[in-house]
PDB file of C-alpha atoms in Angstrom:
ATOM      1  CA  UNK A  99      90.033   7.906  12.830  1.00  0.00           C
ATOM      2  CA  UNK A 100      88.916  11.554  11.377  1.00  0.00           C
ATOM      3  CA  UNK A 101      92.178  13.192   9.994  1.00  0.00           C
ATOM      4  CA  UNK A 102      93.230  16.242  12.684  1.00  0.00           C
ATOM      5  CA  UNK A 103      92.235  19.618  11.833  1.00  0.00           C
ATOM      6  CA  UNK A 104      94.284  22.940  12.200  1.00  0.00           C
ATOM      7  CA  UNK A 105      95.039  23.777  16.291  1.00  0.00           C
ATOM      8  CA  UNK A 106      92.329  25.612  17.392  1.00  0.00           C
ATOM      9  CA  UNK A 107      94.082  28.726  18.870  1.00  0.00           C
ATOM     10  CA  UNK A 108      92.167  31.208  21.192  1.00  0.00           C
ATOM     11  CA  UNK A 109      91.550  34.141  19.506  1.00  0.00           C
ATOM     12  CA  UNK A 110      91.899  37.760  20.698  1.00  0.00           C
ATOM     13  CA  UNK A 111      89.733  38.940  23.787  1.00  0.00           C
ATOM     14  CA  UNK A 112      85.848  40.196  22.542  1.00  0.00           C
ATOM     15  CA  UNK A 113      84.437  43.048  24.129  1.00  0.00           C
ATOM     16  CA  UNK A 114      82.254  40.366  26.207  1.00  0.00           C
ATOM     17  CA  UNK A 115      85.658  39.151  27.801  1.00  0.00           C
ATOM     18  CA  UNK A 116      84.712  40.278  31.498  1.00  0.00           C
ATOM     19  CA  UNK A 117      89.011  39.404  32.746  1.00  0.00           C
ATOM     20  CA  UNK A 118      89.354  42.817  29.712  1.00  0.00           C
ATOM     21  CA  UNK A 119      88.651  46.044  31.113  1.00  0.00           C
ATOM     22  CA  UNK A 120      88.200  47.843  28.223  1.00  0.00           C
ATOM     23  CA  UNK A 121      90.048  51.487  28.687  1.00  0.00           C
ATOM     24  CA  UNK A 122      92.458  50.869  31.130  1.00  0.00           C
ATOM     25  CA  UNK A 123      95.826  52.103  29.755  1.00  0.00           C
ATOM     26  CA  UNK A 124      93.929  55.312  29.124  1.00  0.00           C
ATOM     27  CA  UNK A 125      92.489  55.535  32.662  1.00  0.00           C
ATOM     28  CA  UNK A 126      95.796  54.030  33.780  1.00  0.00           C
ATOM     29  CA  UNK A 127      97.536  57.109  32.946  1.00  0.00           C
ATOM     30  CA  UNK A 128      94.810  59.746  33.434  1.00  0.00           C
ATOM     31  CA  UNK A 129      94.585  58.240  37.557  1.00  0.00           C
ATOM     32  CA  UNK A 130      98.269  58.572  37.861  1.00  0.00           C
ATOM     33  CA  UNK A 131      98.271  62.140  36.596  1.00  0.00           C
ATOM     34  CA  UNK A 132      95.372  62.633  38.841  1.00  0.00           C
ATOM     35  CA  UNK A 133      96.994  61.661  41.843  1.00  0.00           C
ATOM     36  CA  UNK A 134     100.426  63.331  41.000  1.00  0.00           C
ATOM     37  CA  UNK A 135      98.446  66.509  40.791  1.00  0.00           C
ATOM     38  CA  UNK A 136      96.498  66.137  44.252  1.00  0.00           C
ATOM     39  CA  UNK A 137     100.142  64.914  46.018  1.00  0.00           C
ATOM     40  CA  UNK A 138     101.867  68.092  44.269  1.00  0.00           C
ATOM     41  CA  UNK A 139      98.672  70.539  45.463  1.00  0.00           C
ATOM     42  CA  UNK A 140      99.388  69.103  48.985  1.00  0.00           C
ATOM     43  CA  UNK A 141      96.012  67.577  49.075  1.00  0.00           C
ATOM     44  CA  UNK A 142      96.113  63.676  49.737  1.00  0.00           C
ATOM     45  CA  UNK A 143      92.380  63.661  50.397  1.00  0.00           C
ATOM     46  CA  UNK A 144      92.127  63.999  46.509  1.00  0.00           C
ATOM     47  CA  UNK A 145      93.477  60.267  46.498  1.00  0.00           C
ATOM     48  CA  UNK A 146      89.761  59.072  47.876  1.00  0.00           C
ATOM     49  CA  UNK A 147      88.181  61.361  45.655  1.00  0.00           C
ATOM     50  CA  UNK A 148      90.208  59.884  42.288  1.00  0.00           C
ATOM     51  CA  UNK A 149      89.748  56.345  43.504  1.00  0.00           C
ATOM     52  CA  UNK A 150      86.055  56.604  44.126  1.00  0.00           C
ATOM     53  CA  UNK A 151      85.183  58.069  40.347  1.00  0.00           C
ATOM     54  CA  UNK A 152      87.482  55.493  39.503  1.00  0.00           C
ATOM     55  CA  UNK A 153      85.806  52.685  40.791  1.00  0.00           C
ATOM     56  CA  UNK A 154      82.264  54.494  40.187  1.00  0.00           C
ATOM     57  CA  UNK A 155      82.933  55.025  36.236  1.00  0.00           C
ATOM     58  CA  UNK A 156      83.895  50.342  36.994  1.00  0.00           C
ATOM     59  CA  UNK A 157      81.371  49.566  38.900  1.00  0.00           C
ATOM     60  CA  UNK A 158      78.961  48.132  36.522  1.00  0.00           C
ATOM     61  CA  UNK A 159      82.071  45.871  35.002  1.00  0.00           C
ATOM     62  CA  UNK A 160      83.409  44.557  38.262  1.00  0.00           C
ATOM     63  CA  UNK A 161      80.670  41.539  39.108  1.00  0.00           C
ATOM     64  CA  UNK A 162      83.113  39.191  37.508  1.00  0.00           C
ATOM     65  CA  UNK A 163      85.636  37.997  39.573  1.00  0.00           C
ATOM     66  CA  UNK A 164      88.359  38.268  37.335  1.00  0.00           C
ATOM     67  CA  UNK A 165      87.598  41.911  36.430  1.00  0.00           C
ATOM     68  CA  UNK A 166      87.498  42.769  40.304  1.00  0.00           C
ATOM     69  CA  UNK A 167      91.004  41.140  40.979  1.00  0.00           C
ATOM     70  CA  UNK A 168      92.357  42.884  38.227  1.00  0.00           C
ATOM     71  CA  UNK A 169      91.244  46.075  38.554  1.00  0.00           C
ATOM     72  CA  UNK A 170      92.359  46.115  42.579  1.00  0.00           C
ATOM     73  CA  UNK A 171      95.501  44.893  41.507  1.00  0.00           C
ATOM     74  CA  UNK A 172      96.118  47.660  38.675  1.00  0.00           C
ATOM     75  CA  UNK A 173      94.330  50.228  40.633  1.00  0.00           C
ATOM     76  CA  UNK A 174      97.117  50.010  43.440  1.00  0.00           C
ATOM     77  CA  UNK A 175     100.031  49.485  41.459  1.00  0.00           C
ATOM     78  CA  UNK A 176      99.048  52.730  39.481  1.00  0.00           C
ATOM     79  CA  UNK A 177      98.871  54.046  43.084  1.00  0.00           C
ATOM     80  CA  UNK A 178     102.206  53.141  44.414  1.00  0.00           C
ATOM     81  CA  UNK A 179     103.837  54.201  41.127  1.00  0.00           C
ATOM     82  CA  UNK A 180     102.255  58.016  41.317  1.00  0.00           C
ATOM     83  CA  UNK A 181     103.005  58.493  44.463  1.00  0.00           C
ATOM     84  CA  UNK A 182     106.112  57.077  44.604  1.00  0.00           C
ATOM     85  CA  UNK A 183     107.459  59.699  41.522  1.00  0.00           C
ATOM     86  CA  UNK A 184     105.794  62.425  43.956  1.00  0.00           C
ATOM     87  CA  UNK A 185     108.031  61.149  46.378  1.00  0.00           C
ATOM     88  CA  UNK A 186     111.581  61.093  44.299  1.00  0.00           C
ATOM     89  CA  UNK A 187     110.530  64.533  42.278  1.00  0.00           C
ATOM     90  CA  UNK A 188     109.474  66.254  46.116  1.00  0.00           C
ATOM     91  CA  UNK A 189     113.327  64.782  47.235  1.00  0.00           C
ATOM     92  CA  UNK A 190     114.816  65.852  44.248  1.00  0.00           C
ATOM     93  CA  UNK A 191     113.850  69.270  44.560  1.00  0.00           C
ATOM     94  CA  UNK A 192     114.722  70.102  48.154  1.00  0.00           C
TER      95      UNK A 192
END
C-alpha cells in the first residue's frame, strides 16, 4: 500500500470559478446606494433602471447555473435591505 500523502485541500476560488462573481461587494454597495437615491428622489421607476444595468454589466457571467442563483439571490437581498433603510430613515424623519 503507497504511504498517504498530505490532504488535498481545495484551494481558493480562480477567476474561472463561474459560482464567484468577481466584483460583487463593490457592486453590492454601489446598487444599494443606487436605489436609496432613486427611493429618496421619489422615483421607484429608477429600481428597473438600476436592476437592468445591473444584470446587463452580468449578463455574459450568468450561463452557469450557480452564478445565476447567486446573483438573483444577492441581487434581491441587496434590494430588500435598501429599501427597507429608505423605509426606517423616511419613518424616522416624519
Amino acid at each position: 500500500m503507497p504511504p498517504a500523502g498530505p490532504p488535498v485541500l481545495p484551494g481558493p476560488p480562480g477567476p474561472a470559478d463561474p459560482e464567484v462573481l468577481r466584483g460583487g461587494a463593490w457592486i453590492g454597495a454601489l446598487e444599494r446606494a443606487a436605489v436609496a437615491g432613486t427611493l429618496f428622489a421619489g422615483w421607484p421607476q429608477g429600481l428597473a433602471v438600476v436592476l437592468a444595468v445591473k444584470g446587463l454589466g452580468r449578463y455574459a457571467q450568468l450561463k452557469a447555473p450557480a452564478a445565476a442563483e447567486r446573483f438573483i439571490i444577492g441581487t434581491l437581498a441587496s434590494v430588500l435591505w435598501a429599501a427597507a433603510c429608505v423605509g426606517v430613515a423616511l419613518l424616522l424623519r416624519s
